[in-house]
Amino acid sequence: MALIEAEKEHLADLLVAIQRCAYFLYASDRKIPWPLTESYLDLHQKDEPLFESIAAINERFGKLQDTLGAAMRHAMTIAAEPADSFLRVLAFYEKAGVLGAVERWQECRALRNRAAHDYGIAYSLISEHFNTIHMLTPFLLSVAQAFLDYCRDQLEITPSEDNFADDFRQVTATII
């Protein structure tokens, strides 16, 4: 019994982490004059606040998706659902209405992986990358909101603290 409670507490902590990631991703996203263009980046190539913000977006987008993925798998374990492959996890949440489409999630994942391993310097590619992240951010935020709703409604698990609860609701209401 104590093990189950520890698993539920861990998921509750992951839900807080999801709220934090979403809040800070949105905060960084608001600092950027969208859409980014090659000429804008070239003109502002030494603008430290700009490049710190876009670096933060990269980090926070990936962190939100990673945290969501870990939490979704963990929730399935708590619900005694088979989670032997992540594709099965995604299919489960697509069917449950948490994930709009597995393909969209995989697009986010490919974008996150490219950002982690591609060190290009062409501003045309950099602007395209970040504009795509900006375009996919509402999807990721909607998945985060739907997943928290799922955990509350189906597992009766809510975030372990509510320091980011109101902010998270405002962010998801604003961007979704």
mmCIF file with all atom_site columns, C-alpha atoms in Angstrom:
data_model
loop_
_atom_site.group_PDB
_atom_site.id
_atom_site.type_symbol
_atom_site.label_atom_id
_atom_site.label_alt_id
_atom_site.label_comp_id
_atom_site.label_asym_id
_atom_site.label_entity_id
_atom_site.label_seq_id
_atom_site.pdbx_PDB_ins_code
_atom_site.Cartn_x
_atom_site.Cartn_y
_atom_site.Cartn_z
_atom_site.occupancy
_atom_site.B_iso_or_equiv
_atom_site.pdbx_formal_charge
_atom_site.auth_seq_id
_atom_site.auth_comp_id
_atom_site.auth_asym_id
_atom_site.auth_atom_id
_atom_site.pdbx_PDB_model_num
ATOM 1   C CA . MET A 1 1   ? 0.000   0.000  0.000   1.00 0.00 ? 1   MET A CA 1
ATOM 2   C CA . ALA A 1 2   ? 2.802   2.430  0.824   1.00 0.00 ? 2   ALA A CA 1
ATOM 3   C CA . LEU A 1 3   ? 4.367   1.743  -2.559  1.00 0.00 ? 3   LEU A CA 1
ATOM 4   C CA . ILE A 1 4   ? 1.155   2.716  -4.384  1.00 0.00 ? 4   ILE A CA 1
ATOM 5   C CA . GLU A 1 5   ? 0.918   5.917  -2.349  1.00 0.00 ? 5   GLU A CA 1
ATOM 6   C CA . ALA A 1 6   ? 4.545   6.742  -3.169  1.00 0.00 ? 6   ALA A CA 1
ATOM 7   C CA . GLU A 1 7   ? 3.788   6.215  -6.876  1.00 0.00 ? 7   GLU A CA 1
ATOM 8   C CA . LYS A 1 8   ? 0.786   8.536  -6.642  1.00 0.00 ? 8   LYS A CA 1
ATOM 9   C CA . GLU A 1 9   ? 2.867   11.164 -4.831  1.00 0.00 ? 9   GLU A CA 1
ATOM 10  C CA . HIS A 1 10  ? 5.498   10.941 -7.542  1.00 0.00 ? 10  HIS A CA 1
ATOM 11  C CA . LEU A 1 11  ? 2.848   11.524 -10.219 1.00 0.00 ? 11  LEU A CA 1
ATOM 12  C CA . ALA A 1 12  ? 1.480   14.470 -8.216  1.00 0.00 ? 12  ALA A CA 1
ATOM 13  C CA . ASP A 1 13  ? 4.992   15.950 -8.203  1.00 0.00 ? 13  ASP A CA 1
ATOM 14  C CA . LEU A 1 14  ? 5.305   15.375 -11.953 1.00 0.00 ? 14  LEU A CA 1
ATOM 15  C CA . LEU A 1 15  ? 2.041   17.277 -12.428 1.00 0.00 ? 15  LEU A CA 1
ATOM 16  C CA . VAL A 1 16  ? 3.586   20.269 -10.644 1.00 0.00 ? 16  VAL A CA 1
ATOM 17  C CA . ALA A 1 17  ? 6.619   19.989 -12.913 1.00 0.00 ? 17  ALA A CA 1
ATOM 18  C CA . ILE A 1 18  ? 4.324   20.016 -15.964 1.00 0.00 ? 18  ILE A CA 1
ATOM 19  C CA . GLN A 1 19  ? 2.626   23.175 -14.713 1.00 0.00 ? 19  GLN A CA 1
ATOM 20  C CA . ARG A 1 20  ? 5.983   24.860 -14.123 1.00 0.00 ? 20  ARG A CA 1
ATOM 21  C CA . CYS A 1 21  ? 7.333   23.869 -17.532 1.00 0.00 ? 21  CYS A CA 1
ATOM 22  C CA . ALA A 1 22  ? 4.211   25.187 -19.252 1.00 0.00 ? 22  ALA A CA 1
ATOM 23  C CA . TYR A 1 23  ? 4.301   28.449 -17.312 1.00 0.00 ? 23  TYR A CA 1
ATOM 24  C CA . PHE A 1 24  ? 7.945   29.170 -18.104 1.00 0.00 ? 24  PHE A CA 1
ATOM 25  C CA . LEU A 1 25  ? 7.651   28.079 -21.756 1.00 0.00 ? 25  LEU A CA 1
ATOM 26  C CA . TYR A 1 26  ? 4.785   30.511 -22.189 1.00 0.00 ? 26  TYR A CA 1
ATOM 27  C CA . ALA A 1 27  ? 6.740   33.252 -20.383 1.00 0.00 ? 27  ALA A CA 1
ATOM 28  C CA . SER A 1 28  ? 9.670   32.874 -22.779 1.00 0.00 ? 28  SER A CA 1
ATOM 29  C CA . ASP A 1 29  ? 7.396   32.592 -25.801 1.00 0.00 ? 29  ASP A CA 1
ATOM 30  C CA . ARG A 1 30  ? 5.771   35.956 -25.017 1.00 0.00 ? 30  ARG A CA 1
ATOM 31  C CA . LYS A 1 31  ? 9.144   37.720 -25.204 1.00 0.00 ? 31  LYS A CA 1
ATOM 32  C CA . ILE A 1 32  ? 9.646   36.945 -28.884 1.00 0.00 ? 32  ILE A CA 1
ATOM 33  C CA . PRO A 1 33  ? 8.324   39.063 -31.777 1.00 0.00 ? 33  PRO A CA 1
ATOM 34  C CA . TRP A 1 34  ? 6.686   36.234 -33.751 1.00 0.00 ? 34  TRP A CA 1
ATOM 35  C CA . PRO A 1 35  ? 7.184   35.161 -36.436 1.00 0.00 ? 35  PRO A CA 1
ATOM 36  C CA . LEU A 1 36  ? 10.955  35.201 -36.412 1.00 0.00 ? 36  LEU A CA 1
ATOM 37  C CA . THR A 1 37  ? 12.596  35.902 -39.733 1.00 0.00 ? 37  THR A CA 1
ATOM 38  C CA . GLU A 1 38  ? 16.071  35.372 -41.074 1.00 0.00 ? 38  GLU A CA 1
ATOM 39  C CA . SER A 1 39  ? 16.545  39.118 -41.475 1.00 0.00 ? 39  SER A CA 1
ATOM 40  C CA . TYR A 1 40  ? 15.343  39.850 -37.939 1.00 0.00 ? 40  TYR A CA 1
ATOM 41  C CA . LEU A 1 41  ? 17.774  37.340 -36.449 1.00 0.00 ? 41  LEU A CA 1
ATOM 42  C CA . ASP A 1 42  ? 20.598  38.659 -38.605 1.00 0.00 ? 42  ASP A CA 1
ATOM 43  C CA . LEU A 1 43  ? 19.843  42.231 -37.553 1.00 0.00 ? 43  LEU A CA 1
ATOM 44  C CA . HIS A 1 44  ? 19.715  41.194 -33.851 1.00 0.00 ? 44  HIS A CA 1
ATOM 45  C CA . GLN A 1 45  ? 22.493  38.600 -33.909 1.00 0.00 ? 45  GLN A CA 1
ATOM 46  C CA . LYS A 1 46  ? 24.127  40.015 -30.760 1.00 0.00 ? 46  LYS A CA 1
ATOM 47  C CA . ASP A 1 47  ? 20.897  40.638 -28.857 1.00 0.00 ? 47  ASP A CA 1
ATOM 48  C CA . GLU A 1 48  ? 21.617  38.630 -25.724 1.00 0.00 ? 48  GLU A CA 1
ATOM 49  C CA . PRO A 1 49  ? 18.092  38.802 -24.227 1.00 0.00 ? 49  PRO A CA 1
ATOM 50  C CA . LEU A 1 50  ? 16.603  37.627 -27.540 1.00 0.00 ? 50  LEU A CA 1
ATOM 51  C CA . PHE A 1 51  ? 18.926  34.654 -27.874 1.00 0.00 ? 51  PHE A CA 1
ATOM 52  C CA . GLU A 1 52  ? 18.586  33.789 -24.197 1.00 0.00 ? 52  GLU A CA 1
ATOM 53  C CA . SER A 1 53  ? 14.820  33.714 -24.674 1.00 0.00 ? 53  SER A CA 1
ATOM 54  C CA . ILE A 1 54  ? 14.953  31.512 -27.748 1.00 0.00 ? 54  ILE A CA 1
ATOM 55  C CA . ALA A 1 55  ? 17.426  29.187 -26.022 1.00 0.00 ? 55  ALA A CA 1
ATOM 56  C CA . ALA A 1 56  ? 15.023  29.003 -23.077 1.00 0.00 ? 56  ALA A CA 1
ATOM 57  C CA . ILE A 1 57  ? 12.174  28.150 -25.457 1.00 0.00 ? 57  ILE A CA 1
ATOM 58  C CA . ASN A 1 58  ? 14.183  25.254 -26.847 1.00 0.00 ? 58  ASN A CA 1
ATOM 59  C CA . GLU A 1 59  ? 14.945  23.970 -23.363 1.00 0.00 ? 59  GLU A CA 1
ATOM 60  C CA . ARG A 1 60  ? 11.436  24.463 -21.979 1.00 0.00 ? 60  ARG A CA 1
ATOM 61  C CA . PHE A 1 61  ? 9.648   22.965 -24.976 1.00 0.00 ? 61  PHE A CA 1
ATOM 62  C CA . GLY A 1 62  ? 11.794  19.830 -24.706 1.00 0.00 ? 62  GLY A CA 1
ATOM 63  C CA . LYS A 1 63  ? 11.484  19.706 -20.937 1.00 0.00 ? 63  LYS A CA 1
ATOM 64  C CA . LEU A 1 64  ? 7.695   20.004 -21.080 1.00 0.00 ? 64  LEU A CA 1
ATOM 65  C CA . GLN A 1 65  ? 7.450   17.180 -23.589 1.00 0.00 ? 65  GLN A CA 1
ATOM 66  C CA . ASP A 1 66  ? 9.893   14.997 -21.654 1.00 0.00 ? 66  ASP A CA 1
ATOM 67  C CA . THR A 1 67  ? 8.058   15.591 -18.381 1.00 0.00 ? 67  THR A CA 1
ATOM 68  C CA . LEU A 1 68  ? 4.674   14.950 -19.979 1.00 0.00 ? 68  LEU A CA 1
ATOM 69  C CA . GLY A 1 69  ? 5.970   11.717 -21.482 1.00 0.00 ? 69  GLY A CA 1
ATOM 70  C CA . ALA A 1 70  ? 7.353   10.492 -18.162 1.00 0.00 ? 70  ALA A CA 1
ATOM 71  C CA . ALA A 1 71  ? 4.146   11.434 -16.349 1.00 0.00 ? 71  ALA A CA 1
ATOM 72  C CA . MET A 1 72  ? 1.909   9.789  -18.944 1.00 0.00 ? 72  MET A CA 1
ATOM 73  C CA . ARG A 1 73  ? 3.835   6.531  -18.695 1.00 0.00 ? 73  ARG A CA 1
ATOM 74  C CA . HIS A 1 74  ? 3.828   6.725  -14.898 1.00 0.00 ? 74  HIS A CA 1
ATOM 75  C CA . ALA A 1 75  ? 0.068   7.346  -14.801 1.00 0.00 ? 75  ALA A CA 1
ATOM 76  C CA . MET A 1 76  ? -0.525  4.271  -16.932 1.00 0.00 ? 76  MET A CA 1
ATOM 77  C CA . THR A 1 77  ? 1.471   2.192  -14.471 1.00 0.00 ? 77  THR A CA 1
ATOM 78  C CA . ILE A 1 78  ? -0.681  3.497  -11.627 1.00 0.00 ? 78  ILE A CA 1
ATOM 79  C CA . ALA A 1 79  ? -3.813  2.697  -13.640 1.00 0.00 ? 79  ALA A CA 1
ATOM 80  C CA . ALA A 1 80  ? -2.467  -0.825 -14.292 1.00 0.00 ? 80  ALA A CA 1
ATOM 81  C CA . GLU A 1 81  ? -2.462  -0.217 -18.044 1.00 0.00 ? 81  GLU A CA 1
ATOM 82  C CA . PRO A 1 82  ? 0.247   -1.792 -20.202 1.00 0.00 ? 82  PRO A CA 1
ATOM 83  C CA . ALA A 1 83  ? 2.982   0.759  -20.906 1.00 0.00 ? 83  ALA A CA 1
ATOM 84  C CA . ASP A 1 84  ? 5.642   -1.500 -22.384 1.00 0.00 ? 84  ASP A CA 1
ATOM 85  C CA . SER A 1 85  ? 6.213   0.796  -25.372 1.00 0.00 ? 85  SER A CA 1
ATOM 86  C CA . PHE A 1 86  ? 5.788   4.521  -25.632 1.00 0.00 ? 86  PHE A CA 1
ATOM 87  C CA . LEU A 1 87  ? 3.756   4.099  -28.799 1.00 0.00 ? 87  LEU A CA 1
ATOM 88  C CA . ARG A 1 88  ? 1.253   2.120  -26.719 1.00 0.00 ? 88  ARG A CA 1
ATOM 89  C CA . VAL A 1 89  ? 1.247   4.972  -24.172 1.00 0.00 ? 89  VAL A CA 1
ATOM 90  C CA . LEU A 1 90  ? 0.536   7.482  -26.913 1.00 0.00 ? 90  LEU A CA 1
ATOM 91  C CA . ALA A 1 91  ? -2.217  5.323  -28.424 1.00 0.00 ? 91  ALA A CA 1
ATOM 92  C CA . PHE A 1 92  ? -3.848  5.007  -24.996 1.00 0.00 ? 92  PHE A CA 1
ATOM 93  C CA . TYR A 1 93  ? -3.893  8.775  -24.454 1.00 0.00 ? 93  TYR A CA 1
ATOM 94  C CA . GLU A 1 94  ? -5.067  9.438  -27.994 1.00 0.00 ? 94  GLU A CA 1
ATOM 95  C CA . LYS A 1 95  ? -8.016  7.123  -27.366 1.00 0.00 ? 95  LYS A CA 1
ATOM 96  C CA . ALA A 1 96  ? -8.626  8.738  -23.950 1.00 0.00 ? 96  ALA A CA 1
ATOM 97  C CA . GLY A 1 97  ? -8.856  12.175 -25.593 1.00 0.00 ? 97  GLY A CA 1
ATOM 98  C CA . VAL A 1 98  ? -5.728  13.555 -23.915 1.00 0.00 ? 98  VAL A CA 1
ATOM 99  C CA . LEU A 1 99  ? -3.635  13.548 -27.054 1.00 0.00 ? 99  LEU A CA 1
ATOM 100 C CA . GLY A 1 100 ? -5.195  14.939 -30.187 1.00 0.00 ? 100 GLY A CA 1
ATOM 101 C CA . ALA A 1 101 ? -3.046  12.885 -32.544 1.00 0.00 ? 101 ALA A CA 1
ATOM 102 C CA . VAL A 1 102 ? -0.034  10.664 -32.071 1.00 0.00 ? 102 VAL A CA 1
ATOM 103 C CA . GLU A 1 103 ? 1.497   12.147 -35.227 1.00 0.00 ? 103 GLU A CA 1
ATOM 104 C CA . ARG A 1 104 ? 1.447   15.646 -33.728 1.00 0.00 ? 104 ARG A CA 1
ATOM 105 C CA . TRP A 1 105 ? 3.224   14.367 -30.607 1.00 0.00 ? 105 TRP A CA 1
ATOM 106 C CA . GLN A 1 106 ? 5.834   12.683 -32.785 1.00 0.00 ? 106 GLN A CA 1
ATOM 107 C CA . GLU A 1 107 ? 6.306   15.925 -34.717 1.00 0.00 ? 107 GLU A CA 1
ATOM 108 C CA . CYS A 1 108 ? 7.013   17.694 -31.425 1.00 0.00 ? 108 CYS A CA 1
ATOM 109 C CA . ARG A 1 109 ? 9.444   14.928 -30.490 1.00 0.00 ? 109 ARG A CA 1
ATOM 110 C CA . ALA A 1 110 ? 11.323  15.185 -33.773 1.00 0.00 ? 110 ALA A CA 1
ATOM 111 C CA . LEU A 1 111 ? 11.564  18.943 -33.332 1.00 0.00 ? 111 LEU A CA 1
ATOM 112 C CA . ARG A 1 112 ? 12.834  18.524 -29.778 1.00 0.00 ? 112 ARG A CA 1
ATOM 113 C CA . ASN A 1 113 ? 15.421  15.966 -30.890 1.00 0.00 ? 113 ASN A CA 1
ATOM 114 C CA . ARG A 1 114 ? 16.604  18.151 -33.750 1.00 0.00 ? 114 ARG A CA 1
ATOM 115 C CA . ALA A 1 115 ? 17.050  21.063 -31.354 1.00 0.00 ? 115 ALA A CA 1
ATOM 116 C CA . ALA A 1 116 ? 19.109  18.914 -29.010 1.00 0.00 ? 116 ALA A CA 1
ATOM 117 C CA . HIS A 1 117 ? 21.498  17.724 -31.718 1.00 0.00 ? 117 HIS A CA 1
ATOM 118 C CA . ASP A 1 118 ? 21.537  20.270 -34.536 1.00 0.00 ? 118 ASP A CA 1
ATOM 119 C CA . TYR A 1 119 ? 23.928  23.175 -34.191 1.00 0.00 ? 119 TYR A CA 1
ATOM 120 C CA . GLY A 1 120 ? 23.254  25.028 -37.427 1.00 0.00 ? 120 GLY A CA 1
ATOM 121 C CA . ILE A 1 121 ? 24.082  28.672 -37.829 1.00 0.00 ? 121 ILE A CA 1
ATOM 122 C CA . ALA A 1 122 ? 21.842  29.625 -40.770 1.00 0.00 ? 122 ALA A CA 1
ATOM 123 C CA . TYR A 1 123 ? 19.298  32.137 -39.540 1.00 0.00 ? 123 TYR A CA 1
ATOM 124 C CA . SER A 1 124 ? 16.773  30.876 -42.078 1.00 0.00 ? 124 SER A CA 1
ATOM 125 C CA . LEU A 1 125 ? 16.839  27.418 -40.438 1.00 0.00 ? 125 LEU A CA 1
ATOM 126 C CA . ILE A 1 126 ? 16.923  28.851 -36.927 1.00 0.00 ? 126 ILE A CA 1
ATOM 127 C CA . SER A 1 127 ? 13.875  31.033 -37.591 1.00 0.00 ? 127 SER A CA 1
ATOM 128 C CA . GLU A 1 128 ? 12.030  28.098 -39.180 1.00 0.00 ? 128 GLU A CA 1
ATOM 129 C CA . HIS A 1 129 ? 12.822  25.902 -36.170 1.00 0.00 ? 129 HIS A CA 1
ATOM 130 C CA . PHE A 1 130 ? 11.588  28.404 -33.608 1.00 0.00 ? 130 PHE A CA 1
ATOM 131 C CA . ASN A 1 131 ? 8.517   29.360 -35.619 1.00 0.00 ? 131 ASN A CA 1
ATOM 132 C CA . THR A 1 132 ? 7.626   25.670 -35.685 1.00 0.00 ? 132 THR A CA 1
ATOM 133 C CA . ILE A 1 133 ? 8.104   25.391 -31.923 1.00 0.00 ? 133 ILE A CA 1
ATOM 134 C CA . HIS A 1 134 ? 5.887   28.453 -31.503 1.00 0.00 ? 134 HIS A CA 1
ATOM 135 C CA . MET A 1 135 ? 3.251   26.861 -33.755 1.00 0.00 ? 135 MET A CA 1
ATOM 136 C CA . LEU A 1 136 ? 3.341   23.549 -31.814 1.00 0.00 ? 136 LEU A CA 1
ATOM 137 C CA . THR A 1 137 ? 3.378   25.089 -28.328 1.00 0.00 ? 137 THR A CA 1
ATOM 138 C CA . PRO A 1 138 ? -0.441  25.378 -28.123 1.00 0.00 ? 138 PRO A CA 1
ATOM 139 C CA . PHE A 1 139 ? -0.713  21.667 -28.940 1.00 0.00 ? 139 PHE A CA 1
ATOM 140 C CA . LEU A 1 140 ? 1.736   20.735 -26.185 1.00 0.00 ? 140 LEU A CA 1
ATOM 141 C CA . LEU A 1 141 ? -0.030  23.017 -23.708 1.00 0.00 ? 141 LEU A CA 1
ATOM 142 C CA . SER A 1 142 ? -3.392  21.513 -24.600 1.00 0.00 ? 142 SER A CA 1
ATOM 143 C CA . VAL A 1 143 ? -1.991  18.026 -23.994 1.00 0.00 ? 143 VAL A CA 1
ATOM 144 C CA . ALA A 1 144 ? -0.664  19.199 -20.627 1.00 0.00 ? 144 ALA A CA 1
ATOM 145 C CA . GLN A 1 145 ? -4.083  20.547 -19.632 1.00 0.00 ? 145 GLN A CA 1
ATOM 146 C CA . ALA A 1 146 ? -5.914  17.453 -20.861 1.00 0.00 ? 146 ALA A CA 1
ATOM 147 C CA . PHE A 1 147 ? -3.462  15.186 -19.049 1.00 0.00 ? 147 PHE A CA 1
ATOM 148 C CA . LEU A 1 148 ? -3.917  17.044 -15.749 1.00 0.00 ? 148 LEU A CA 1
ATOM 149 C CA . ASP A 1 149 ? -7.676  16.776 -16.237 1.00 0.00 ? 149 ASP A CA 1
ATOM 150 C CA . TYR A 1 150 ? -7.331  13.052 -16.932 1.00 0.00 ? 150 TYR A CA 1
ATOM 151 C CA . CYS A 1 151 ? -5.268  12.508 -13.769 1.00 0.00 ? 151 CYS A CA 1
ATOM 152 C CA . ARG A 1 152 ? -7.806  14.425 -11.705 1.00 0.00 ? 152 ARG A CA 1
ATOM 153 C CA . ASP A 1 153 ? -10.890 12.771 -13.191 1.00 0.00 ? 153 ASP A CA 1
ATOM 154 C CA . GLN A 1 154 ? -9.673  9.206  -13.767 1.00 0.00 ? 154 GLN A CA 1
ATOM 155 C CA . LEU A 1 155 ? -6.983  8.703  -11.114 1.00 0.00 ? 155 LEU A CA 1
ATOM 156 C CA . GLU A 1 156 ? -8.051  11.292 -8.542  1.00 0.00 ? 156 GLU A CA 1
ATOM 157 C CA . ILE A 1 157 ? -4.505  12.663 -8.513  1.00 0.00 ? 157 ILE A CA 1
ATOM 158 C CA . THR A 1 158 ? -3.825  16.371 -8.589  1.00 0.00 ? 158 THR A CA 1
ATOM 159 C CA . PRO A 1 159 ? -0.597  18.386 -8.403  1.00 0.00 ? 159 PRO A CA 1
ATOM 160 C CA . SER A 1 160 ? 1.147   18.031 -5.045  1.00 0.00 ? 160 SER A CA 1
ATOM 161 C CA . GLU A 1 161 ? 1.207   21.809 -4.619  1.00 0.00 ? 161 GLU A CA 1
ATOM 162 C CA . ASP A 1 162 ? -0.769  24.585 -6.210  1.00 0.00 ? 162 ASP A CA 1
ATOM 163 C CA . ASN A 1 163 ? 1.841   27.322 -6.523  1.00 0.00 ? 163 ASN A CA 1
ATOM 164 C CA . PHE A 1 164 ? 1.484   27.231 -10.326 1.00 0.00 ? 164 PHE A CA 1
ATOM 165 C CA . ALA A 1 165 ? -2.143  26.080 -10.588 1.00 0.00 ? 165 ALA A CA 1
ATOM 166 C CA . ASP A 1 166 ? -3.725  29.469 -11.331 1.00 0.00 ? 166 ASP A CA 1
ATOM 167 C CA . ASP A 1 167 ? -0.897  30.494 -13.654 1.00 0.00 ? 167 ASP A CA 1
ATOM 168 C CA . PHE A 1 168 ? -1.152  27.191 -15.513 1.00 0.00 ? 168 PHE A CA 1
ATOM 169 C CA . ARG A 1 169 ? -4.894  27.645 -15.997 1.00 0.00 ? 169 ARG A CA 1
ATOM 170 C CA . GLN A 1 170 ? -4.352  31.171 -17.289 1.00 0.00 ? 170 GLN A CA 1
ATOM 171 C CA . VAL A 1 171 ? -1.628  30.036 -19.691 1.00 0.00 ? 171 VAL A CA 1
ATOM 172 C CA . THR A 1 172 ? -3.644  27.167 -21.094 1.00 0.00 ? 172 THR A CA 1
ATOM 173 C CA . ALA A 1 173 ? -6.792  29.310 -21.334 1.00 0.00 ? 173 ALA A CA 1
ATOM 174 C CA . THR A 1 174 ? -4.829  32.028 -23.146 1.00 0.00 ? 174 THR A CA 1
ATOM 175 C CA . ILE A 1 175 ? -2.986  29.928 -25.655 1.00 0.00 ? 175 ILE A CA 1
ATOM 176 C CA . ILE A 1 176 ? -5.320  27.005 -26.329 1.00 0.00 ? 176 ILE A CA 1
#
